[in-house]
mmCIF file of C-alpha atoms in Angstrom:
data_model
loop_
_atom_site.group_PDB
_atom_site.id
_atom_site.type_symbol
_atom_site.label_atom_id
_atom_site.label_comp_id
_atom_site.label_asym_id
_atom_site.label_seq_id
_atom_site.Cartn_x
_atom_site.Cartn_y
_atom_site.Cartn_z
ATOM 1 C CA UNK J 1 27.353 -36.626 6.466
ATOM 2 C CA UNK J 2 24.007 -34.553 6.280
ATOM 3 C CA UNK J 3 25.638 -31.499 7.310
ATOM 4 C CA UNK J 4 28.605 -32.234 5.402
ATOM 5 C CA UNK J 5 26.282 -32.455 1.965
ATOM 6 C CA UNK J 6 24.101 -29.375 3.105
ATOM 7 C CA UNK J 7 26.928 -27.464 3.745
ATOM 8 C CA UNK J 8 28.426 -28.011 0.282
ATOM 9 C CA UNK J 9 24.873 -27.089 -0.961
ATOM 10 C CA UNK J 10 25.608 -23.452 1.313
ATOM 11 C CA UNK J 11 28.942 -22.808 -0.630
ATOM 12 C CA UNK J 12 27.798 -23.872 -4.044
ATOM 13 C CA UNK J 13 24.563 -21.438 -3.576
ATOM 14 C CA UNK J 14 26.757 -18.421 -2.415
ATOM 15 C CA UNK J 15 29.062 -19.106 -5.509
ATOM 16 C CA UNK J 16 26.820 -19.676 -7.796
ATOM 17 C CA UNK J 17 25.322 -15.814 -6.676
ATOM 18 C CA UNK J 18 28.667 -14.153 -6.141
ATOM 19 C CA UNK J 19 29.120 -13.376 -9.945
ATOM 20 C CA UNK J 20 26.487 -11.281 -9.928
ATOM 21 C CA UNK J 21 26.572 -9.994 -6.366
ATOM 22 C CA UNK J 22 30.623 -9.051 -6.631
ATOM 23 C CA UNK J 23 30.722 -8.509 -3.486
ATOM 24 C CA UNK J 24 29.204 -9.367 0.458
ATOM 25 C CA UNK J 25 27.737 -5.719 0.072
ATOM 26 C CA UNK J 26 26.326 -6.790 -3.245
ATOM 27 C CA UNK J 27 25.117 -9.971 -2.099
ATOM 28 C CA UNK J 28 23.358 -8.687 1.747
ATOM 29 C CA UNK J 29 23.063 -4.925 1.477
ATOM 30 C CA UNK J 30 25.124 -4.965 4.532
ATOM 31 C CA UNK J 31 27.504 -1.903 5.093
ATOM 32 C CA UNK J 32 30.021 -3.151 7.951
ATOM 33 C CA UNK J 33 32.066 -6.479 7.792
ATOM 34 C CA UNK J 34 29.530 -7.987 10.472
ATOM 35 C CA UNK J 35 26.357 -7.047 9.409
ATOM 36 C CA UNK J 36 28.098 -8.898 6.242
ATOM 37 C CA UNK J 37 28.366 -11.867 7.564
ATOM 38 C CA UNK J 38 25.595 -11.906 9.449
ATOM 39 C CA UNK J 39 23.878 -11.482 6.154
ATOM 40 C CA UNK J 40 26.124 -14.759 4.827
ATOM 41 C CA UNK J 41 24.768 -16.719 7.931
ATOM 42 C CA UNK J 42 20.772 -15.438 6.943
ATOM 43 C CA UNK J 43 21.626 -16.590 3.215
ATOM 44 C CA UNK J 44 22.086 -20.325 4.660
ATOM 45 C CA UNK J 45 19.481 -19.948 6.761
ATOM 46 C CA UNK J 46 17.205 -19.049 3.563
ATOM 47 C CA UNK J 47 18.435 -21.934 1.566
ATOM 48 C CA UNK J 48 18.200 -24.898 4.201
ATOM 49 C CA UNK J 49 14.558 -23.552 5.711
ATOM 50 C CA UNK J 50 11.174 -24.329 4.218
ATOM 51 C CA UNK J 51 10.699 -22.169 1.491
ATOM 52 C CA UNK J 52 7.429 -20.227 1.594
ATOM 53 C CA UNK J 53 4.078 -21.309 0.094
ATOM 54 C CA UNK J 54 4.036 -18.979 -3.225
ATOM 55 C CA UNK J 55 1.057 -20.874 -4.731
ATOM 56 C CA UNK J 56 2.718 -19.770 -8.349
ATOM 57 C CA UNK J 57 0.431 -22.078 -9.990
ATOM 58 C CA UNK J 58 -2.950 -20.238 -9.060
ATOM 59 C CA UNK J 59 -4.638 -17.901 -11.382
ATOM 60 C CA UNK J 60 -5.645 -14.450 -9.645
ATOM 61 C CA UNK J 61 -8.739 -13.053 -9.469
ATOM 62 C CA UNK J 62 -7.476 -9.864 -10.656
ATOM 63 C CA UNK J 63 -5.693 -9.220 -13.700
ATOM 64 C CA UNK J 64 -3.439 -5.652 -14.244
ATOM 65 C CA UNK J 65 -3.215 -4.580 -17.947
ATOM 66 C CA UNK J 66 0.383 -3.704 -17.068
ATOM 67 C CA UNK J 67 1.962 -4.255 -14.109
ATOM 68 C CA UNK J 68 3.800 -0.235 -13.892
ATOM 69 C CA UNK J 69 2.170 2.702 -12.540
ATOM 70 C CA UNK J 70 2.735 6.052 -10.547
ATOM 71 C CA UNK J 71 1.719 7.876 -7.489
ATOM 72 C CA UNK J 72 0.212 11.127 -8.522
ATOM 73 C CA UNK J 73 -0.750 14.090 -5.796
ATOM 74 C CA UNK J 74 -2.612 15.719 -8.787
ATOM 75 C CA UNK J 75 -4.926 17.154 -6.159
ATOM 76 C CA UNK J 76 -2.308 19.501 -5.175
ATOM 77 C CA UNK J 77 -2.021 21.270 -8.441
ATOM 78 C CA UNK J 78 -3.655 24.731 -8.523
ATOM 79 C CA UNK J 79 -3.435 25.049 -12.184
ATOM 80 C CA UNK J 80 -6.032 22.920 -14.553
ATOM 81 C CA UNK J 81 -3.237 22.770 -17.071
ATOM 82 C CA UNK J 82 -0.299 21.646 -14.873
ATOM 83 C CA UNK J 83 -2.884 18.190 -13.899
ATOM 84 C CA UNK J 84 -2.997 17.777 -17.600
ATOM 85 C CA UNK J 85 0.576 18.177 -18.408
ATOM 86 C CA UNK J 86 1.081 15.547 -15.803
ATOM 87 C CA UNK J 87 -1.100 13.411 -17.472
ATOM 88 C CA UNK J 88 0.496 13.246 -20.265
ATOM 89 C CA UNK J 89 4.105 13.473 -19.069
ATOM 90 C CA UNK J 90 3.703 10.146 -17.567
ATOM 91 C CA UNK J 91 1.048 8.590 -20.209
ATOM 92 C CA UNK J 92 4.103 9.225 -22.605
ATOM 93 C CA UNK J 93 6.464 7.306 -20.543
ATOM 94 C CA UNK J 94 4.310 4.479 -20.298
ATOM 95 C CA UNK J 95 2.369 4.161 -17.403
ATOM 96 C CA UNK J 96 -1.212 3.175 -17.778
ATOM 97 C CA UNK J 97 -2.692 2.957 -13.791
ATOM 98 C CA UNK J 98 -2.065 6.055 -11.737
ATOM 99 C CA UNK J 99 -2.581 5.884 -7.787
ATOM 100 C CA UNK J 100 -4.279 9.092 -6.931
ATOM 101 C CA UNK J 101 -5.184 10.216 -3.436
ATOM 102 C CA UNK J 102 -9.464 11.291 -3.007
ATOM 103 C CA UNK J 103 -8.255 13.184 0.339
ATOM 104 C CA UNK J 104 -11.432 12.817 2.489
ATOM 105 C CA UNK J 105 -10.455 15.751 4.317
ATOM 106 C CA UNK J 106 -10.127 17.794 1.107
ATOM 107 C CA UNK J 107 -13.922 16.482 -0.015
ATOM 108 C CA UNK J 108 -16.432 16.572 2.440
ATOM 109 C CA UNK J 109 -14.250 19.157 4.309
ATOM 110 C CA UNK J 110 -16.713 21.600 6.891
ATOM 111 C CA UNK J 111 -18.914 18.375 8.062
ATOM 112 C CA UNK J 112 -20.821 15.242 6.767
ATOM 113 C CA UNK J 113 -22.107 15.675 3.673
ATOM 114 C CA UNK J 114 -21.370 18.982 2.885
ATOM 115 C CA UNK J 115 -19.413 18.454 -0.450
ATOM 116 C CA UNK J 116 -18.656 22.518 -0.441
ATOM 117 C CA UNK J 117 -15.235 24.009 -0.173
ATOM 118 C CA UNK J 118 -15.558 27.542 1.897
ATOM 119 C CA UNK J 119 -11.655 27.868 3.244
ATOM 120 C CA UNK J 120 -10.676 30.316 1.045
ATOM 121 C CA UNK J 121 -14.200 32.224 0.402
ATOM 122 C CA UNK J 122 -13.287 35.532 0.502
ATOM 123 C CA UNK J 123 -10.538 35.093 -2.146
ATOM 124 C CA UNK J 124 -12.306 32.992 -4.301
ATOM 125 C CA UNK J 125 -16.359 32.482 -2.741
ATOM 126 C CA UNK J 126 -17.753 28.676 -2.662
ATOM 127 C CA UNK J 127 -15.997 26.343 -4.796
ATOM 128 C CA UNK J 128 -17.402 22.286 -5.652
ATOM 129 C CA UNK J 129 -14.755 20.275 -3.652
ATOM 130 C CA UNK J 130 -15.265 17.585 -6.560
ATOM 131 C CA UNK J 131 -14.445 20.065 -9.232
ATOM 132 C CA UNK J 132 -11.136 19.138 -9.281
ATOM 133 C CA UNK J 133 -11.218 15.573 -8.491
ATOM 134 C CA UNK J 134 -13.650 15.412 -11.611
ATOM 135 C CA UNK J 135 -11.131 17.040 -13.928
ATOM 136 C CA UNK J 136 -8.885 14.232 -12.780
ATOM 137 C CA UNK J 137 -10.943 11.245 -13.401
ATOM 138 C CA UNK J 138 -11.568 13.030 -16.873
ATOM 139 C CA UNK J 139 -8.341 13.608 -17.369
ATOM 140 C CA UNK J 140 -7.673 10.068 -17.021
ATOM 141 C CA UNK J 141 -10.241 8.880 -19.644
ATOM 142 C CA UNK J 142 -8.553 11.636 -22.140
ATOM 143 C CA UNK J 143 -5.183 9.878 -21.596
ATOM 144 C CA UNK J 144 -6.192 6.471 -21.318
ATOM 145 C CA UNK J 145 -5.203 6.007 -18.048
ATOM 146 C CA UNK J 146 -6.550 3.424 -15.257
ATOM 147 C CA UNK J 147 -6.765 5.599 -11.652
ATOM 148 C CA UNK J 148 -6.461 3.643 -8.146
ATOM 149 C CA UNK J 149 -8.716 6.484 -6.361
ATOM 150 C CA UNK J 150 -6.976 5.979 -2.724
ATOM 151 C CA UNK J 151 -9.192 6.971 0.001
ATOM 152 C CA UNK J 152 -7.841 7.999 3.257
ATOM 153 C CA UNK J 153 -6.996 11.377 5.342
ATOM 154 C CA UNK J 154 -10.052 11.911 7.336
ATOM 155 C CA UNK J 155 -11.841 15.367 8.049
ATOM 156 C CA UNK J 156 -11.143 17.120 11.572
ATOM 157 C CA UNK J 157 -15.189 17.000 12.457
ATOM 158 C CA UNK J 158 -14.966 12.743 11.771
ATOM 159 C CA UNK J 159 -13.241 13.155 15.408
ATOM 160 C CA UNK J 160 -13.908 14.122 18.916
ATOM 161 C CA UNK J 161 -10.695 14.779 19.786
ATOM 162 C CA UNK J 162 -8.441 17.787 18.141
ATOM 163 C CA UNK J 163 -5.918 17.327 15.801
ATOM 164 C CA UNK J 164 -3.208 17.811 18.335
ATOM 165 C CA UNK J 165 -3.933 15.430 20.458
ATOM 166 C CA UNK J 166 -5.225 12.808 18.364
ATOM 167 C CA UNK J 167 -3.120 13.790 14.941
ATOM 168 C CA UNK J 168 -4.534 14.454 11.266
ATOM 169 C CA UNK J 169 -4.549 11.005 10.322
ATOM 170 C CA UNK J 170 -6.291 9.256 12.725
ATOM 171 C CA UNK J 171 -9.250 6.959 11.736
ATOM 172 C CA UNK J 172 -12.913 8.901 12.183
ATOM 173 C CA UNK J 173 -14.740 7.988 15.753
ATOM 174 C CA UNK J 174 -17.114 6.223 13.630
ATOM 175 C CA UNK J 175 -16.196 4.043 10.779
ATOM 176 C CA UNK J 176 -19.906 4.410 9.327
ATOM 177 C CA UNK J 177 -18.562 8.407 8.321
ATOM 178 C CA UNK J 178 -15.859 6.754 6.172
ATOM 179 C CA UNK J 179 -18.120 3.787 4.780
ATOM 180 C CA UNK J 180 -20.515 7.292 3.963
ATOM 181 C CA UNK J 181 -18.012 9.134 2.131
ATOM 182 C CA UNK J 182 -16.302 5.689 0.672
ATOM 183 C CA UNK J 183 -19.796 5.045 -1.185
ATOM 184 C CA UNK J 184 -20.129 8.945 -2.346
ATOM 185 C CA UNK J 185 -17.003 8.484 -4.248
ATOM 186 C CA UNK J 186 -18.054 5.618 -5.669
ATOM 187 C CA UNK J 187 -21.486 6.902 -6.756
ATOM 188 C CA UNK J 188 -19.964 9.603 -8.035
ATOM 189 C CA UNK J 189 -17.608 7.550 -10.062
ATOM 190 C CA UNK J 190 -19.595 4.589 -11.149
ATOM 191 C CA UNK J 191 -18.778 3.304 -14.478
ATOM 192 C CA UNK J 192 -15.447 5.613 -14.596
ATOM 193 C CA UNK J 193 -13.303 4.432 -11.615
ATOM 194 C CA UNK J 194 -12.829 0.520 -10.642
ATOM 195 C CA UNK J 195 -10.067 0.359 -8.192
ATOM 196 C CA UNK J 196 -10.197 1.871 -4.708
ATOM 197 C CA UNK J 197 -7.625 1.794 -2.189
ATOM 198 C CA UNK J 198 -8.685 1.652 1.204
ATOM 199 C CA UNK J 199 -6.358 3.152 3.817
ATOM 200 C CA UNK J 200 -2.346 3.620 3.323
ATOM 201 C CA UNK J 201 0.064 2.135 5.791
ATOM 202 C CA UNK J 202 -2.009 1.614 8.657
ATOM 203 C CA UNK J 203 0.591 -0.088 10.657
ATOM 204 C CA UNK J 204 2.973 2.792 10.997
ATOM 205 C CA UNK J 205 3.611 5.876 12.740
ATOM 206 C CA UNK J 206 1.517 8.687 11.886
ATOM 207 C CA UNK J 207 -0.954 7.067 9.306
ATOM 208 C CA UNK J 208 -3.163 5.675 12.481
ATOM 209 C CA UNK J 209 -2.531 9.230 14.160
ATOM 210 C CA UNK J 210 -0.942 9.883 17.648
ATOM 211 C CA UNK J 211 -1.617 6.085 19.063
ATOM 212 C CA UNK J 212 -0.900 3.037 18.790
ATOM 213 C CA UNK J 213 -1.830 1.293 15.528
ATOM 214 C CA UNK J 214 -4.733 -1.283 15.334
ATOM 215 C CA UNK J 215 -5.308 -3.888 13.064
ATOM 216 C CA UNK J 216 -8.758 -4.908 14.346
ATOM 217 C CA UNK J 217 -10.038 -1.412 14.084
ATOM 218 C CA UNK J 218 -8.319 -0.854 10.618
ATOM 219 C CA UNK J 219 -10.533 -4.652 10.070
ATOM 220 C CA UNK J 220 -13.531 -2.622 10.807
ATOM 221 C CA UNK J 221 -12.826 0.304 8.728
ATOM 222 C CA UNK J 222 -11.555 -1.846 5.937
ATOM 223 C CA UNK J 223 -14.366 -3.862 5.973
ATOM 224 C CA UNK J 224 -17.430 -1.190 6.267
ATOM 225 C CA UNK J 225 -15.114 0.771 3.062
ATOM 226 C CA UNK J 226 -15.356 -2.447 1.028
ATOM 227 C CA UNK J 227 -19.048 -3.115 1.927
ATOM 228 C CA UNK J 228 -20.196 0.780 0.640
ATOM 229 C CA UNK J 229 -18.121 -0.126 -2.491
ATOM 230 C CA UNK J 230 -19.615 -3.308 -3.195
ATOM 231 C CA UNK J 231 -22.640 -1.985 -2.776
ATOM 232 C CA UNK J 232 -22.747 0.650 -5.877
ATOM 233 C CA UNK J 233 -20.942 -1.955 -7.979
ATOM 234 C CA UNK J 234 -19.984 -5.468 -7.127
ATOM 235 C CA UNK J 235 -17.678 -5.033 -9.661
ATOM 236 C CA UNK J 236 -15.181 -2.602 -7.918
ATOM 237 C CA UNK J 237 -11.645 -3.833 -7.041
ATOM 238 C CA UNK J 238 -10.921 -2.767 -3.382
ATOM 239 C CA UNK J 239 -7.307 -2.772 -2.779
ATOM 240 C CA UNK J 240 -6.179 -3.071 0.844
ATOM 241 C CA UNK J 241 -4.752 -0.461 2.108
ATOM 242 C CA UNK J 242 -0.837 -0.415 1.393
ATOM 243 C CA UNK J 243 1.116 -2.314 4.646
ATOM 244 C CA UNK J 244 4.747 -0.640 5.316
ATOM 245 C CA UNK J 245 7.833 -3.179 5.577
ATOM 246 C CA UNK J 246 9.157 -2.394 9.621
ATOM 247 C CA UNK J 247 10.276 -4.808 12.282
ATOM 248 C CA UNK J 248 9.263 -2.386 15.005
ATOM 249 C CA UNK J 249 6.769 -3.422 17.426
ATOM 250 C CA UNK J 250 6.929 -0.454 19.620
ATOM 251 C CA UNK J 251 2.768 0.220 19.161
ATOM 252 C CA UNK J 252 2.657 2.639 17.250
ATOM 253 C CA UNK J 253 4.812 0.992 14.728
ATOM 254 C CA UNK J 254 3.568 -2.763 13.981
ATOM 255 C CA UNK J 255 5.842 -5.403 11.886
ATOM 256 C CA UNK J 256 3.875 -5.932 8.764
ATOM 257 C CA UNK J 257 3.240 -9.538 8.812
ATOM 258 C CA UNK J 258 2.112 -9.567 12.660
ATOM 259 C CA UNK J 259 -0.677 -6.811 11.713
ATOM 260 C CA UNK J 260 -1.862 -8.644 8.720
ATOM 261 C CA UNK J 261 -2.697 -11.878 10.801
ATOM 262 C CA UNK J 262 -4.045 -10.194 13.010
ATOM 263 C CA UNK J 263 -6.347 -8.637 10.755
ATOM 264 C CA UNK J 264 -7.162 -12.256 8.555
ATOM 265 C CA UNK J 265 -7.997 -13.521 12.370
ATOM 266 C CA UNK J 266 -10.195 -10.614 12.587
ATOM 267 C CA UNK J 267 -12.525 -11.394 9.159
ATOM 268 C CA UNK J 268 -10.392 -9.081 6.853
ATOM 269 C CA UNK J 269 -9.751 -11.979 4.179
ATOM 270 C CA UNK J 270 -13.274 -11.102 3.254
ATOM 271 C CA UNK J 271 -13.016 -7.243 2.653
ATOM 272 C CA UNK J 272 -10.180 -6.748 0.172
ATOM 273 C CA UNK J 273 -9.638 -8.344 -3.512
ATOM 274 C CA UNK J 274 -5.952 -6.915 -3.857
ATOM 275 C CA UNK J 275 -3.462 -6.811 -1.231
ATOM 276 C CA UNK J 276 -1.202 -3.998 -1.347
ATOM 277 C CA UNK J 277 2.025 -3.544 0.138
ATOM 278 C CA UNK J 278 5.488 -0.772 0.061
ATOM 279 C CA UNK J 279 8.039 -2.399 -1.420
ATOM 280 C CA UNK J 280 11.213 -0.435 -0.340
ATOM 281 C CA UNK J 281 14.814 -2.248 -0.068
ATOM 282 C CA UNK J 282 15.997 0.501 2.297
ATOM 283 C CA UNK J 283 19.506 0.021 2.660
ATOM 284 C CA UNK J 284 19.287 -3.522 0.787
ATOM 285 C CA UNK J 285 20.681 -4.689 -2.325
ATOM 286 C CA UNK J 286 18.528 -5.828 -5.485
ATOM 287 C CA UNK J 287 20.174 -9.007 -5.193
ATOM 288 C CA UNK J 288 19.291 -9.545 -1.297
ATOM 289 C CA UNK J 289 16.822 -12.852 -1.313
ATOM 290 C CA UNK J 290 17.097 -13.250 2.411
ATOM 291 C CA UNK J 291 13.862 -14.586 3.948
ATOM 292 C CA UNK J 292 13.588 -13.380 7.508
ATOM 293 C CA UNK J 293 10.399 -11.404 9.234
ATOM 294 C CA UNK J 294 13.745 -9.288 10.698
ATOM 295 C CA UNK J 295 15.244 -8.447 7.449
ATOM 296 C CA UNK J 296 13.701 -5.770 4.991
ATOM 297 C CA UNK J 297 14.281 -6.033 1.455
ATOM 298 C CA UNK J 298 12.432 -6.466 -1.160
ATOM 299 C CA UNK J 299 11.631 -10.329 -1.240
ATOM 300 C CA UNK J 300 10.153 -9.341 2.132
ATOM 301 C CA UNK J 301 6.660 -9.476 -0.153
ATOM 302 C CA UNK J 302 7.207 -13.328 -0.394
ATOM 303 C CA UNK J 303 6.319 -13.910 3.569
ATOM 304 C CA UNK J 304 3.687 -11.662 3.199
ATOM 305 C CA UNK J 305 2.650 -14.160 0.080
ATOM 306 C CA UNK J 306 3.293 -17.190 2.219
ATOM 307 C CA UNK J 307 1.106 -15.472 5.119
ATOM 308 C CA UNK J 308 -1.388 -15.208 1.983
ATOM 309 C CA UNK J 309 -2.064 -18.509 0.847
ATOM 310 C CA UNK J 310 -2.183 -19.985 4.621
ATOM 311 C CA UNK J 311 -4.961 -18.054 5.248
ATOM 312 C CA UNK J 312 -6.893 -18.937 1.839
ATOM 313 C CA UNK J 313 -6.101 -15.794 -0.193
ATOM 314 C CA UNK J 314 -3.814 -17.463 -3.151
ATOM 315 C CA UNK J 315 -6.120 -15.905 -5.457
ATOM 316 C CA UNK J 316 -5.467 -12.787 -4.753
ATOM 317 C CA UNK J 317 -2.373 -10.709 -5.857
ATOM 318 C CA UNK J 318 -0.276 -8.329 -3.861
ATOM 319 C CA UNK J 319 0.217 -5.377 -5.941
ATOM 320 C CA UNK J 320 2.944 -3.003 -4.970
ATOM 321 C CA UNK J 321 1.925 1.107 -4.156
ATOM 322 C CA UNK J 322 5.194 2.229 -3.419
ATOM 323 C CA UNK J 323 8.452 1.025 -4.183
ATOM 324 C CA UNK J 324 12.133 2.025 -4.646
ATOM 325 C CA UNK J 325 15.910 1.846 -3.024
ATOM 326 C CA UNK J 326 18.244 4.190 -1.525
ATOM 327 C CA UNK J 327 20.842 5.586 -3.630
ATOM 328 C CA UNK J 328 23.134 7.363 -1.360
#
């Protein structure tokens, strides 16, 4: 009889959806006839399994004026005029925060503490390496918009090893350099930027460089970032850096949720305000609520949630750097 009325519960919930999924692509993302119903299977999983702890009730400790934004590589623009016409292109379309990379490598570029950019002296002689940054930020108080300063891509010299053996993105020898150049931005910026972004992706392939991925040592470095922040001004937001949706546990690629309890085991639930996650569907629909570690799509962010509260964070949001679908 209890399977009987749970089962009935199953068929109800899949009609009840099927109007607005039209179809068993529609409804699990799924291209083939088995991954289909596979995907029907994982639905009645969803429904008949404890749901996960959302905490909807709590009130966060951080509070977006809106909740849409862009990723700007503003950085990358050679022309002072082409950063502001970006600026206003997307002020005009509505976005108010902005997530703009402060490449460390592109900073404090020739060695610790030398804030001088000499690669192209000959062309152009010594140029500020904050010039442009600086035109950003004011930028950004012209338009009226809020900037997430993201703070990642470490300098050759913060590593023994060469780039081609240890790869561009790998994590400085010693996270004291990054805490260093963490707090210079933030001096810089005091009273202009609040929201810093430590890190992006750090449990994927190649954002950890050429080895395996390491949430205890990403702890470390997340934690001596959000120290040197809290230091110029306790009133900084420190976003965690941005966690990538894989079920790959192949070492250099950890699943998302395994690396984030493995860093709350290792203290980091007291070094970020603001989670941060991707939120990609990949090959899944919009209308795909299946709730399994296995499966990414975009509820995926509800586990990480649930992962959340049971370790004390309800408080805090998760806001989302990345996001989108495949089309094609």
């Amino acid at each position: 009889m209890k399977w009987s009325v749970v089962g009935l519960a199953c068929v109800g919930l899949l009609l009840s959806l099927w109007p607005r999924a039209g179809s068993l692509y529609g409804l699990t993302g799924e291209d083939d006839l088995d991954g289909q119903l596979i995907g029907v299977m994982q639905w009645v999983n969803t429904a008949v399994r404890p749901q996960p702890r959302l905490a909807a009730t709590t009130e966060f400790n951080v509070q977006p004026e809106t909740i849409f934004g862009v990723n700007t590589f503003l950085q990358q623009e050679v022309e002072p005029e082409k950063r502001e016409r970006s600026m206003q292109l997307l002020r005009e379309a509505g976005f108010h925060y902005i997530r703009q990379e402060f490449t460390w490598e592109d900073i404090e570029i020739h060695g610790k503490g030398d804030f001088e950019d000499r690669r192209n002296v000959e062309a152009v002689g010594v140029v500020d390496a904050w010039a442009k940054y600086d035109q950003i930020v004011a930028l950004a108080e012209q338009y009226d918009v809020e900037v997430i300063a993201r703070l990642s891509n470490p300098p050759s010299w913060s590593r023994s090893q060469p780039d081609e053996v240890i790869g561009s993105n790998a994590p400085p020898d010693d996270v004291a350099d990054y805490a260093d150049f963490v707090r210079a931005v933030a001096m810089r910026y005091n009273g202009r930027l609040s929201y810093f972004q430590l890190w992006n992706e750090p449990n994927i392939y190649p954002e950890w460089g050429e080895q395996n991925v390491d949430p205890e040592a990403f702890t470390a470095l997340l934690c001596a970032g959000y120290h040197a922040i809290k230091a110029v001004n306790p009133d900084m937001v420190v976003l965690l850096g941005a966690l990538s949706p894989t079920v790959a546990m192949d070492g250099r690629n950890v699943n998302d949720l395994v690396f984030l309890q493995r860093m709350y085991n290792a203290g980091a639930g007291d070094c970020f305000d603001v989670a941060s996650a991707q939120g990609y569907g990949l090959w899944s629909g919009a209308l795909d609520r299946r709730l399994r570690p296995t499966v990414i799509n975009y509820p995926h962010h509800m586990l990480i949630r649930d992962m959340m509260v049971r370790n004390g964070d309800a408080a805090k949001p998760i806001w989302i750097s990345e996001m989108g679908w495949n089309v094609a």
